[in-house]
mmCIF file of C-alpha atoms and ligand atoms in Angstrom:
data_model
loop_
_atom_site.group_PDB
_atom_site.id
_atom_site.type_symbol
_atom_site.label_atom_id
_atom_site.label_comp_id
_atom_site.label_asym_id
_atom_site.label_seq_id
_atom_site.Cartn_x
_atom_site.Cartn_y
_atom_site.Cartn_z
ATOM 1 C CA UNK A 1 -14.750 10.250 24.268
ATOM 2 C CA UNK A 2 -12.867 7.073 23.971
ATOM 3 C CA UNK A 3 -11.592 5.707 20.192
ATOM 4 C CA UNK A 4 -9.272 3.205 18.694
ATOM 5 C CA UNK A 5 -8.769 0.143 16.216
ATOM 6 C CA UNK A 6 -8.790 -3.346 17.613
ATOM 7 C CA UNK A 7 -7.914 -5.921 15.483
ATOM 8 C CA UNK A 8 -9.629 -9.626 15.223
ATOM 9 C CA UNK A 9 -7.650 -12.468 14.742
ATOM 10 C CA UNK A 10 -8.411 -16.114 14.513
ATOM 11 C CA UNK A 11 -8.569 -19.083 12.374
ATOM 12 C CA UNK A 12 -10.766 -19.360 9.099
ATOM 13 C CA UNK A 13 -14.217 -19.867 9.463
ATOM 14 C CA UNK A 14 -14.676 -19.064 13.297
ATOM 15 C CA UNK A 15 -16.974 -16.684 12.669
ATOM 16 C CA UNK A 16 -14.857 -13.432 12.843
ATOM 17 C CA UNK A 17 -16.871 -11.296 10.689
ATOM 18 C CA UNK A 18 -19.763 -12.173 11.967
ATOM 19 C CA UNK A 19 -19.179 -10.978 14.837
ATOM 20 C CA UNK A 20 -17.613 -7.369 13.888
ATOM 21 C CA UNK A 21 -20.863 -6.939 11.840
ATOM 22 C CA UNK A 22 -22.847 -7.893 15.278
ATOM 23 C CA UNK A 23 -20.486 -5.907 17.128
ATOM 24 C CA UNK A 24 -21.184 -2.961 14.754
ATOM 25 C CA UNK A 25 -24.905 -3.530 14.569
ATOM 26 C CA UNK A 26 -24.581 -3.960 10.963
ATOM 27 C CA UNK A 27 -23.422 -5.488 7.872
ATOM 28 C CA UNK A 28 -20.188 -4.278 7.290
ATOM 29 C CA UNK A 29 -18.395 -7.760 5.790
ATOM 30 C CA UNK A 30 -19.525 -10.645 4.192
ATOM 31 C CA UNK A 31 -20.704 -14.079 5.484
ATOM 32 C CA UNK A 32 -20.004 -17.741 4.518
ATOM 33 C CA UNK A 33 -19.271 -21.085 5.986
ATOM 34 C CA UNK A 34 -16.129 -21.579 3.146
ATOM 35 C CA UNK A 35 -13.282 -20.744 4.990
ATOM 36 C CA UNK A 36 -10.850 -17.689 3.424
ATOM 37 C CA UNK A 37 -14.144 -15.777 3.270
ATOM 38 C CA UNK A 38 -12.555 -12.492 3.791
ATOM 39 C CA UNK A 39 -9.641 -11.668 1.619
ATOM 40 C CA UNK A 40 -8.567 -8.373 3.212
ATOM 41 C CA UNK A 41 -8.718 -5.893 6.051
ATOM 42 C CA UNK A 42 -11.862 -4.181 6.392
ATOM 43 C CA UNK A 43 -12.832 -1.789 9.317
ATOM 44 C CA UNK A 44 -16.398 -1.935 11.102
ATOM 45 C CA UNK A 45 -16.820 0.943 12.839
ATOM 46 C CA UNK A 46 -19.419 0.764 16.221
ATOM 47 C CA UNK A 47 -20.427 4.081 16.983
ATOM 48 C CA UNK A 48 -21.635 4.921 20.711
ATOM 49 C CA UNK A 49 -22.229 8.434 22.396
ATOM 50 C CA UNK A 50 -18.918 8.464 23.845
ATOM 51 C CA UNK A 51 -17.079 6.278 22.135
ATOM 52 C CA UNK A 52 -16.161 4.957 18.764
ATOM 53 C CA UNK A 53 -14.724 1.453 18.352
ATOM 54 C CA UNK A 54 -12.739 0.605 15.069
ATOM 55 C CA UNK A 55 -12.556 -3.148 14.310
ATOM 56 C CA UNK A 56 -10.170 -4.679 11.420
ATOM 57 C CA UNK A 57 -11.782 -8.354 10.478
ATOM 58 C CA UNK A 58 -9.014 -9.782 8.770
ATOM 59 C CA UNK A 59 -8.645 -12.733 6.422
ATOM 60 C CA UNK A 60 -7.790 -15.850 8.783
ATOM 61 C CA UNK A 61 -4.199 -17.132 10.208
ATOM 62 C CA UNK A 62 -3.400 -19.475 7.519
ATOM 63 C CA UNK A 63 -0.588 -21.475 5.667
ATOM 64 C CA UNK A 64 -0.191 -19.704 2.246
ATOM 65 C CA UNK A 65 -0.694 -21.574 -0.714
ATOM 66 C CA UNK A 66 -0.107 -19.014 -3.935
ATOM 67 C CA UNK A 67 0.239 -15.351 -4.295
ATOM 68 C CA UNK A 68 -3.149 -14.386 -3.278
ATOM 69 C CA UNK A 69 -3.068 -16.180 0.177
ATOM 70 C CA UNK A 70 0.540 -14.997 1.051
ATOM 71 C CA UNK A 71 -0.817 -11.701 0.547
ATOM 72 C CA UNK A 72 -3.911 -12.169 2.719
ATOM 73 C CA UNK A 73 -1.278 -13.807 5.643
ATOM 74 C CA UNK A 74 0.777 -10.082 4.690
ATOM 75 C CA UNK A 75 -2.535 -8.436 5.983
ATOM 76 C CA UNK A 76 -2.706 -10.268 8.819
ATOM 77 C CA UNK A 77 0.759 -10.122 9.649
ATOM 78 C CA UNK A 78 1.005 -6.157 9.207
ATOM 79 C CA UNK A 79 -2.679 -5.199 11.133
ATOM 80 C CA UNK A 80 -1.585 -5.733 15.111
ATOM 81 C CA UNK A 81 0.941 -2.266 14.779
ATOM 82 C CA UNK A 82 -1.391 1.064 15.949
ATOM 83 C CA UNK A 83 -3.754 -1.220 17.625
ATOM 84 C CA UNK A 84 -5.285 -1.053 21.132
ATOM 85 C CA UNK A 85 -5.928 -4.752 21.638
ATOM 86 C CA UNK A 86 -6.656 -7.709 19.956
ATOM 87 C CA UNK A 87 -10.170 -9.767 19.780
ATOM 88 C CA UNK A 88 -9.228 -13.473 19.520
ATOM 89 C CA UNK A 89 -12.005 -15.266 18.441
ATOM 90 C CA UNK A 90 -12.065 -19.313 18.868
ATOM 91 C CA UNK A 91 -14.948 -21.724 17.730
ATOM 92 C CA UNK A 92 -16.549 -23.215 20.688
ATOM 93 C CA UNK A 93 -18.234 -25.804 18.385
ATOM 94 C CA UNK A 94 -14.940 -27.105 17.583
ATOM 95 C CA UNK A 95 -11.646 -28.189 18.813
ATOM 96 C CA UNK A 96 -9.540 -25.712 20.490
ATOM 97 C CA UNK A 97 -5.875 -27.150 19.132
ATOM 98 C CA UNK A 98 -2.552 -26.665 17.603
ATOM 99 C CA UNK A 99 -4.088 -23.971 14.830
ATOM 100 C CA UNK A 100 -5.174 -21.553 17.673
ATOM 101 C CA UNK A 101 -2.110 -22.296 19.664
ATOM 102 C CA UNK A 102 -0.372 -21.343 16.694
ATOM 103 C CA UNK A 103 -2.179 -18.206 16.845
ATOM 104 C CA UNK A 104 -2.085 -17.825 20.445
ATOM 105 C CA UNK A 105 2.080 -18.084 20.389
ATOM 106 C CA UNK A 106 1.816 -14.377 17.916
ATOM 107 C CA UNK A 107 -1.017 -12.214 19.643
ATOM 108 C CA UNK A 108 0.540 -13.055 23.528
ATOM 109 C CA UNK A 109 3.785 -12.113 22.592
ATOM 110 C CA UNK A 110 2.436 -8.663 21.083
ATOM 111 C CA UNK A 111 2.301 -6.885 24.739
ATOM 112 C CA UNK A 112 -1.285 -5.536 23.606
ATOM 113 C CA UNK A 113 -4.360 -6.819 26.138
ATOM 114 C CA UNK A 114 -6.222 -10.170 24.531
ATOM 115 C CA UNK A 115 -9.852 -10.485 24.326
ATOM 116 C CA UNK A 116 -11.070 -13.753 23.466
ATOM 117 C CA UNK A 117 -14.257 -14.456 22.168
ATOM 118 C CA UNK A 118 -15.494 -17.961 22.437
ATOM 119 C CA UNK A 119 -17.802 -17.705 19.753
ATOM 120 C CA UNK A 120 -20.605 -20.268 18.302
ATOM 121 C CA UNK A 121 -21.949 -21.346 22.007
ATOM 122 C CA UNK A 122 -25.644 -21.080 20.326
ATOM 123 C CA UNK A 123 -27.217 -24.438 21.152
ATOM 124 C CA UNK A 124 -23.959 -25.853 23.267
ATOM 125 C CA UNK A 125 -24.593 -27.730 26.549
ATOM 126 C CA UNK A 126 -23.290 -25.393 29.686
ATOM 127 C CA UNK A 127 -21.234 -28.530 30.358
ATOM 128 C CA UNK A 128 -19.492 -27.975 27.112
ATOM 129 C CA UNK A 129 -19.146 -24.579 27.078
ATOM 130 C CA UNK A 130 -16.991 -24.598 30.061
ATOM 131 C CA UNK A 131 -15.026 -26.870 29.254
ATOM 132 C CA UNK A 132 -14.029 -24.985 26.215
ATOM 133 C CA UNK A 133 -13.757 -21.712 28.338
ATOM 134 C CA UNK A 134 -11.060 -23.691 30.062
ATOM 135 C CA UNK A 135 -9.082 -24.863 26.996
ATOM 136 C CA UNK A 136 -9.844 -21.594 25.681
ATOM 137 C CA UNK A 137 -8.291 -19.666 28.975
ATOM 138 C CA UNK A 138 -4.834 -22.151 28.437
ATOM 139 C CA UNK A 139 -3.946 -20.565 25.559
ATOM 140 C CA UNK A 140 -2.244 -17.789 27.182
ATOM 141 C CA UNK A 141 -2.427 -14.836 29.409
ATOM 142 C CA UNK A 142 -5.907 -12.919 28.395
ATOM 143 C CA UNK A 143 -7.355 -10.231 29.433
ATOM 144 C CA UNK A 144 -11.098 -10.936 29.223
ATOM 145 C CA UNK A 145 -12.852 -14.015 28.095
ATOM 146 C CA UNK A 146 -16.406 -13.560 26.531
ATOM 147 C CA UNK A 147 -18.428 -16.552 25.690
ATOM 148 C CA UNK A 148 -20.406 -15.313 22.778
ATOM 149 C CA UNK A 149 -23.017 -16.063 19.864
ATOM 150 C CA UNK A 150 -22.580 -14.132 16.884
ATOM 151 C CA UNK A 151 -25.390 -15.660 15.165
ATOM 152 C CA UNK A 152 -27.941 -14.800 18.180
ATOM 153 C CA UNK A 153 -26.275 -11.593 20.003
ATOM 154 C CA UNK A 154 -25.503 -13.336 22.795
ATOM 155 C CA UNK A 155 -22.932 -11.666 24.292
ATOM 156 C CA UNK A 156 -22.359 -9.049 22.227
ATOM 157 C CA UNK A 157 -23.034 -5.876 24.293
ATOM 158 C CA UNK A 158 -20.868 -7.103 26.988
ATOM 159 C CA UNK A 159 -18.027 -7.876 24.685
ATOM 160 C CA UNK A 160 -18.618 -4.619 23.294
ATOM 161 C CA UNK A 161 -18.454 -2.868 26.814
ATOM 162 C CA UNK A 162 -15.052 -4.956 27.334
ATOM 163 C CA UNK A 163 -13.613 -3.680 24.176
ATOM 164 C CA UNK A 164 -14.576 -0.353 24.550
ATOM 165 C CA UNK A 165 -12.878 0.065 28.379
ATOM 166 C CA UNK A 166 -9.403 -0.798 26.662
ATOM 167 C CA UNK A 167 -9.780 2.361 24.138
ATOM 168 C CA UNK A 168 -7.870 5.467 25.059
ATOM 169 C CA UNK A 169 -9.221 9.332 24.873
ATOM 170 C CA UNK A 170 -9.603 10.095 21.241
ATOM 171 C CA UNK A 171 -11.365 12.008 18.932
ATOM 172 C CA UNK A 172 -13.589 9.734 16.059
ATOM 173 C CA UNK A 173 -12.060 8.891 13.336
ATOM 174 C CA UNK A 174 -14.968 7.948 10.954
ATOM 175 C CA UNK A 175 -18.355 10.223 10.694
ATOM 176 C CA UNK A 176 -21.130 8.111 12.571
ATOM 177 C CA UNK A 177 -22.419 7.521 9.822
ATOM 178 C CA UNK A 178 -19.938 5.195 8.399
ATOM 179 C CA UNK A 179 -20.145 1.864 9.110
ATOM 180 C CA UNK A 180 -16.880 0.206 6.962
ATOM 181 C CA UNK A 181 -13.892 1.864 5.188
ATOM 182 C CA UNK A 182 -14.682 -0.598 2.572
ATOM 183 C CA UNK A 183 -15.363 2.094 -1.088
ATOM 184 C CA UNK A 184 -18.898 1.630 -2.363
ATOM 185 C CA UNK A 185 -17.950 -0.463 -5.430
ATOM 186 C CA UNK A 186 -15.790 -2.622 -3.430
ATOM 187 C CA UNK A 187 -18.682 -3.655 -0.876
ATOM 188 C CA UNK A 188 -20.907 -3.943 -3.788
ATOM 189 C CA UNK A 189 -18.302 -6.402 -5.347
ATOM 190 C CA UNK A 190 -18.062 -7.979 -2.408
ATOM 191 C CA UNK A 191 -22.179 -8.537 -2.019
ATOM 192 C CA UNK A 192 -21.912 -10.584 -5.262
ATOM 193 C CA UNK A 193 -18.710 -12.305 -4.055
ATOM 194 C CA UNK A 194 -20.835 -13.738 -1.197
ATOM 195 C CA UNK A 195 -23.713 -14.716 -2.787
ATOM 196 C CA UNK A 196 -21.560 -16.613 -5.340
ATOM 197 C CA UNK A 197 -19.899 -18.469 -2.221
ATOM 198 C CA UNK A 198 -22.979 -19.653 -0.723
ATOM 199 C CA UNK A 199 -23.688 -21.309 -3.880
ATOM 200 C CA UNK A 200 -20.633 -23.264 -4.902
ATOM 201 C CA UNK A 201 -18.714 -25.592 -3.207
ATOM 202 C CA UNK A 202 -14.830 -27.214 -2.912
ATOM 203 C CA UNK A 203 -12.557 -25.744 -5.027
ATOM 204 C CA UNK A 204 -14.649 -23.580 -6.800
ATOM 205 C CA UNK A 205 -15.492 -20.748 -3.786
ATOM 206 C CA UNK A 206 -11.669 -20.098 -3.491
ATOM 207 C CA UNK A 207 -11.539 -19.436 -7.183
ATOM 208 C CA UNK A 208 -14.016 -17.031 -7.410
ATOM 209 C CA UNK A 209 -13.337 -12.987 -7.510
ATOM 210 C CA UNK A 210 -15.823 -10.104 -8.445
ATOM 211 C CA UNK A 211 -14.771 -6.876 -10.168
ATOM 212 C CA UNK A 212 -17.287 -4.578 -10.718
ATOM 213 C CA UNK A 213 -17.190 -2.865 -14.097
ATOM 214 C CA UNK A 214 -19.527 0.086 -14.794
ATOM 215 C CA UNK A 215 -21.515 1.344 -11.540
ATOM 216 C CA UNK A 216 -24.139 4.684 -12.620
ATOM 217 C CA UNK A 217 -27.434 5.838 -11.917
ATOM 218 C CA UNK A 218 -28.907 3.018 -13.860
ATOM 219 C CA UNK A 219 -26.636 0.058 -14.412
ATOM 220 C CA UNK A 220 -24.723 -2.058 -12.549
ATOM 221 C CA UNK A 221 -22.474 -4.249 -14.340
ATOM 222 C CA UNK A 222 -19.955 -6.922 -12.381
ATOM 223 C CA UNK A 223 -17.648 -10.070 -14.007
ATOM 224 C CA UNK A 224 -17.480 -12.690 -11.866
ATOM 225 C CA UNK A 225 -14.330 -14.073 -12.290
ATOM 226 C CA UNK A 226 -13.246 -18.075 -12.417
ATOM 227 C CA UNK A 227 -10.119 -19.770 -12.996
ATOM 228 C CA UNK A 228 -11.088 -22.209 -15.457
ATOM 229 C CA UNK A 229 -13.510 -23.277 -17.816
ATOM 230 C CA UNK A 230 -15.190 -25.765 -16.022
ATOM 231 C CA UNK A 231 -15.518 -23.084 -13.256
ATOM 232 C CA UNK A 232 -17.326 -20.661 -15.494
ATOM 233 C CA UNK A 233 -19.725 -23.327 -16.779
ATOM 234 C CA UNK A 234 -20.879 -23.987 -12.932
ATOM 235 C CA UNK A 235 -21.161 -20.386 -12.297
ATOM 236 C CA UNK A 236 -23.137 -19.931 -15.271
ATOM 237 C CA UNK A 237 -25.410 -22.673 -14.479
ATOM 238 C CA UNK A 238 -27.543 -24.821 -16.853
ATOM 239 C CA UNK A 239 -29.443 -21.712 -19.359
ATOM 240 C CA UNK A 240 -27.704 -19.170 -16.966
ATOM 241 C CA UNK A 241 -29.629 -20.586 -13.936
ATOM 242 C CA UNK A 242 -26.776 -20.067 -11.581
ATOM 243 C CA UNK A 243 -25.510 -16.675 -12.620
ATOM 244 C CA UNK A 244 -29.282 -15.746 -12.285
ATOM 245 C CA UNK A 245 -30.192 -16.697 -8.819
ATOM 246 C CA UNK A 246 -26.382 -15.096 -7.817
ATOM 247 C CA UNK A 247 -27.710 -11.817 -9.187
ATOM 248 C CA UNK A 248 -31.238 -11.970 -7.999
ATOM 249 C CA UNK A 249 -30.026 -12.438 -4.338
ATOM 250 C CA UNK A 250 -27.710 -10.386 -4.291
ATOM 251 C CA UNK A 251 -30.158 -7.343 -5.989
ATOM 252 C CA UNK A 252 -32.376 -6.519 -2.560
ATOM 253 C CA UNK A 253 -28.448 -5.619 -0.860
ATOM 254 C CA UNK A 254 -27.329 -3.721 -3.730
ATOM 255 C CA UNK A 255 -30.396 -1.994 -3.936
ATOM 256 C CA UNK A 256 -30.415 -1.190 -0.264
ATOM 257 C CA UNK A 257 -26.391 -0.395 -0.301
ATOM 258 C CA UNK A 258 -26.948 2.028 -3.055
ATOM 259 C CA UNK A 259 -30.496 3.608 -2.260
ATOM 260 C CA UNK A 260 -31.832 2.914 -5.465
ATOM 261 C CA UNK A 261 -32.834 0.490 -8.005
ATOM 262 C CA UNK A 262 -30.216 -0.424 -10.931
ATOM 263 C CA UNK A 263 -30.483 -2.956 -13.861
ATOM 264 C CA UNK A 264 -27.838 -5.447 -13.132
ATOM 265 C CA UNK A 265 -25.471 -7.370 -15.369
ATOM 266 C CA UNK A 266 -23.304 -10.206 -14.128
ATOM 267 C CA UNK A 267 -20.848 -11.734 -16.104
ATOM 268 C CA UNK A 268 -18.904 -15.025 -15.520
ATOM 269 C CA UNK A 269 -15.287 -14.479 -16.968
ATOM 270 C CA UNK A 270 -12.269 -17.147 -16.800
ATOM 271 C CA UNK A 271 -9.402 -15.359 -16.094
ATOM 272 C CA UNK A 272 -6.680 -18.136 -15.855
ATOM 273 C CA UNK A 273 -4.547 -18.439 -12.355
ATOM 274 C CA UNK A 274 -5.478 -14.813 -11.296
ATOM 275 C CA UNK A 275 -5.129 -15.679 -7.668
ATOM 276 C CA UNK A 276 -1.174 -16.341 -8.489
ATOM 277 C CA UNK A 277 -1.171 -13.505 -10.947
ATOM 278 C CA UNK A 278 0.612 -9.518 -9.054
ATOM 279 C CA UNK A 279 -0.733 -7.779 -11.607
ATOM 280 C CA UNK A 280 -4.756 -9.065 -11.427
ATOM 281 C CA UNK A 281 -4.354 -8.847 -7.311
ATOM 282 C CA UNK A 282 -3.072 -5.359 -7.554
ATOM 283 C CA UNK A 283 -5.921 -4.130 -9.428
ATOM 284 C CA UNK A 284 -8.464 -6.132 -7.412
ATOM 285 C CA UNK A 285 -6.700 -4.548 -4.304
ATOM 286 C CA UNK A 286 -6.173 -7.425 -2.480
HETATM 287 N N1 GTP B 1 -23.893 -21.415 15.006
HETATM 288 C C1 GTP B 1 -23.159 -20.329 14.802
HETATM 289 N N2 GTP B 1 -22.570 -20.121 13.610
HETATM 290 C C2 GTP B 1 -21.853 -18.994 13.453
HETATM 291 C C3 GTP B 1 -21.668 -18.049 14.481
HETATM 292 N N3 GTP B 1 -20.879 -17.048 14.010
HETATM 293 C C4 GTP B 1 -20.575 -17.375 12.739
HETATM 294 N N4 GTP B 1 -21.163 -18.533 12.389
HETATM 295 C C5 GTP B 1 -21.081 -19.215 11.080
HETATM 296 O O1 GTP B 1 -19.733 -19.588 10.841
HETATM 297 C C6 GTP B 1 -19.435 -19.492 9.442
HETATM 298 C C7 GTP B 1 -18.213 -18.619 9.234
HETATM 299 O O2 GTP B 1 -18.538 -17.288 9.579
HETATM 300 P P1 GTP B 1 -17.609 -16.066 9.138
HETATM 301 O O3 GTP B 1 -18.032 -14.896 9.933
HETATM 302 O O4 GTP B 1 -17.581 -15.950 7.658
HETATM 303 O O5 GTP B 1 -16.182 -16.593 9.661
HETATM 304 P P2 GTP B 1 -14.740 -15.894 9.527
HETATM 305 O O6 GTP B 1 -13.981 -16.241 10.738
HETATM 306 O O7 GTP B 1 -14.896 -14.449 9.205
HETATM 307 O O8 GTP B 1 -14.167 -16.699 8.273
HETATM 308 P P3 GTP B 1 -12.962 -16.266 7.255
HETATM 309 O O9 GTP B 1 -13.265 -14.899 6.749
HETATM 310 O O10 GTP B 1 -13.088 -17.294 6.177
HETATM 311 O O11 GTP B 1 -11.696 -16.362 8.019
HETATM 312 C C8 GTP B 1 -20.693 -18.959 8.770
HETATM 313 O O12 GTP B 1 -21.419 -20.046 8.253
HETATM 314 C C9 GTP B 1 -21.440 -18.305 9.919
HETATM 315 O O13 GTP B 1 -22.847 -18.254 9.720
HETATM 316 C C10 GTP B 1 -22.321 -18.301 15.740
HETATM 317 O O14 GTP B 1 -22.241 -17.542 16.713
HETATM 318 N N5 GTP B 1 -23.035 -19.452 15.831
HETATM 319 MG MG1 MG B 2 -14.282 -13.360 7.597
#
């Protein structure tokens, strides 16, 4: 039995949790093509017979800008002690350049082996591809390079196989049937959180949190939280038409998460600079 944690670093939006919920067969983080998508360290556990693979997706290498992204940068910072090796992942559709180098300079000089993952090469020309493989390779002295597609699978189970070699002997430290360490209200939180994302845009994504407020057998009920009025009034939508569609598709997830149907209440809140505010980030646990 092999086990460990690996931890996946890379810039925003390269498609890092994406590929720890392919990796896990599963949806263990959420999704979206705003960058800062995931605000903390979440583990996806992939579960074989004789081996158990822990992956921390992590917000991305960033400048900070206020309280909230200094603290996601602390994650980042803090998640490469007690791990076995660390999944790089790059964006084949884009440049490889000074923001992965930047990147590159931390995770080589941590002594742990480097798996890169040049993900996005869905629908790239071979020619392309290795050229990237090339600038991807520069960056330092790797242990494995995997061209991959998140989106598709392709690639996955080899990258997998890769990742899983490095592990030492160890007993598992999840039941198999736990996918995330992510608490039930927090995923759920997190469901709404996405669905909100996918239907805002600019500023507005990065100002968004989700707290849910009452979870029973029955009733679900979540405030979407905004910075500003303006904010609130495009999350609400014209009649509530926003708020609605967040709530109706992010319902079938919920409902699957949970195992059962629950009346659900969303409910767009301003809650003025939260994302500089300790206190509100401390109880959001980010
Ligand atoms: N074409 C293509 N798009 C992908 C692939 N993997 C991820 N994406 C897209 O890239 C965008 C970002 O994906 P995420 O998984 O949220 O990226 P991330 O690196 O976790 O982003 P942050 O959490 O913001 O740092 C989304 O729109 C994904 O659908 C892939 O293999 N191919
Ligand atoms: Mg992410």
């Amino acid at each position: 039995m092999r086990s460990g944690f690996v931890a996946v670093a890379g810039r925003p939006n390269v498609g890092k949790s994406t590929l720890v919920n392919a990796l896990c067969g599963g949806k263990v983080a959420i999704v979206s093509d705003k960058p800062q998508t995931t605000r903390r360290r979440i583990f996806g556990i992939a579960n074989g017979d004789d081996y158990q693979l822990v992956l921390a997706d992590l917000p991305g290498f960033q400048r900070p800008l206020d309280a909230l992204t200094e603290r996601m940068q602390h994650t980042v910072d803090s998640a490469f002690e007690d791990v076995e090796a660390v999944l790089f992942v790059l964006s084949a559709r884009e440049r490889i350049g000074a923001g992965d180098r930047f990147i590159a300079k931390r995770v080589y000089a941590l002594d742990l082996p480097v798996v890169i993952a040049l993900n996005k090469v869905d629908r790239l020309k071979a020619g392309h591809i290795a050229q990237q493989m090339q600038a991807a390779a520069n960056l330092g002295n790797f242990h494995a390079l995997h061209p991959v597609s998140a989106k598709t699978g392709d690639g996955i189970p080899g990258l997998r196989d890769e990742l899983t070699a490095l592990l030492p002997e160890g007993p598992r430290y999840f039941p198999v049937e736990q996918r995330s360490d992510l608490p039930l209200e927090l995923q759920v939180a997190e469901l709404v959180r996405e669905k909100a994302l996918w239907l805002t845009k600019d500023e507005v994504p990065h100002a968004i949190t989700v707290e849910v407020d009452e979870l029973d057998e029955k009733v679900l009920r979540a405030n979407i939280l905004v910075e500003t009025d303006s904010q609130k009034q495009i999350l609400v939508g014209k009649g509530g038409s926003m708020v609605k569609q967040i709530g109706t598709r992010a319902r079938p997830e919920i409902e699957a998460l949970l195992g059962r149907t629950v009346f659900l209440e969303l409910v767009v809140k301003v809650r003025p600079r939260w994302r500089r505010d300790a206190a509100t980030l401390e109880r959001l646990g980010l």
